[in-house]
Amino acid sequence: MRRVLLPHAISSAAPPAGAAIHELRGTSMGTSWSARIAGAAAELAPLLQAELDLVVAQMSHWEPASDLGRFNRAPAGTWHALPTEFLEVLAFALDVCEASGGACDPCAGALVNLWGFGPLDRHDEPGFVPPTPAQVQAVLARRAHVRLDPQTGRAWQPGGVQLDLSAVAKGYAVDRLALRLESLGFANYLVEVGGELRGGGVKPDGQPWWVALEQPLDASAGDDGIVVGLHGLAIATSGDYRRYFVDGAGRRPHTIDPRTGLPIDSGIASVTVVDASCMAADAWSTALTVLGVEAGLRLAERRGIAVRYLVRQGDGSLRESTSSAFAAMLD
């Protein structure tokens, strides 16, 4: 049985009469992006690409010349002016870090790099050796956090902090695509970057933008999955099947618990968050993955987050657990 997830509020606004769906595609942030737009949108691709290029230029930890790359190399004890967009995303990521008890920390880039999931000395390159417990503890001992001064738009580099916004920047990029389209008068669209999606309005036939929730490839949830009507909603999924390596300790997913310095080992196959903001869905899907099912659901209930967990069982099946906010949208 296939289940359906719908938004609580549905606009009565009609799509453009006789509008066709224009599909645009490109690449950015090491992945692909796409946009499906109801209306005459053939000339929009350069404008949308420019939005993504801005995110990369400011926030990519893969580009040494980005604003983030320069901040990561800055001397200890220095203040640095940040672009408005960078400051906004970093401030949001730090808020999620505090609210989650450090489960999703934008200042934990050194740990991500240590485990081979950063731009250098990667786990999929010849000669990679997983870090020893002593190496992990050494990085944890040097942990520090940036401070922000919103009044001046500056950030404090305490020394050695390696910012990594990969848990939030892609979702932010999706939101930028959506907001740019809306600013140009296109209210009916589905935009996507690397599997994170946001939809507005409806298709020309009056139907919402239907998308299937991402499922792990090596197991089924015991049903035909869930389809979501993306009408004023965004979805983001974190999964242990996306990037990982296997060593003597088993599967090492790319999601690192900043509190322990180790890849998560909770049996969680995927966590999907539905929210009006893709940036929020992106960040919270990571934080709730690290927290685990019990602590994650408690936090989701307190904050009204719509989340779905899929957890691996001993027989290879997946157990589903959802928050009240997620269950309330299921039809």
Steps between C-alpha positions, in 0.01 A plus 500: 500500500634842408434773752458870425632797696322831448551856630248632751425810290437495126478821298201552274708693244482343154804432281545703180234405245647269236849521653757240410761364737852611416783290642843649564812313615858568597779408738620660822639410841638171369156380394215582262213743528167521322195723480155425361308821444145562380524787256735652243825432681745418222738789579520442875788249510781762524317682779453182702858392438616838632317435828683171543833652398459756778456224760810321373709817491412583859447168680677213323762313703615340175606832344813649665413844364151506655423734790473193722836369380668830582338508843623147574858607422480823701735560795384434853332786683380694196165648397381467141221673310267244339260544210138534612400161362792319662426665833132400478577134433773479765275663761222251424741205518630620837142530627429139400826396665392657828142370481621145428762493772785504248367218280544707184798732531621721212834537682576126482663503158830372638326179610335459161839541333664257742258224399563555130175670408649842424667630183848355578634159611168343418383158611461387138858584403791252506690489827221633722521368857219570752610712795604342828311572823792716609478710182126547551550607860772743397262675260223504760737658752566790261133567427387860510208702367474815299323803641279723292442873522174555307526876541822520298454181294823350630611161627777419748757235404634370831766300321485173310122489457408332173149600404300243304151609391423190295211413735319823420637674188334270248160558658569873503583482130165335431325780688687760295379340176143503627513859621661620177222342296234653723663843472469469121132411520528122465288356782467145363826304506696204632870562565764250608870491583660161561174339606379778735174646368258787542171552318269795460154528347371224276553348157295622203253214553429626853685215670774568755860411424504133599833353609584169663687503829853372456550140615823308568589290197578180688175457691131578487278647767248222457265707285505704180639805675366853537431765239497865605299783352762774498274802522678758712718227647860382480655163583853392587632152576817387675598137443779261592495360144604821325868524596682250716791260516541164668791404728554254780240680711232467230318766302634851557239752373597856420288640784736575789380552856686820600461409867695173474701563184380169352275403208152415625431135577132492590353288222315799356467455125339836425338804655263718299379842615214695342492876555407821322874581484742263331787646702318402820412156364862444395652600834245319715523177300870489592452601864220249556706227336784558744266519801346160421138392503406547867674830569427623148127437526485669841660811353281483189187486715611802703574705190219372276738355241354261243751212487502139384764250613579172327708270721671179388383182670690177548306325223585770246162672518443862598299624797324834454456756777344842445431814700146621559549786253597254225219256580245785496576565131457138393174430319 
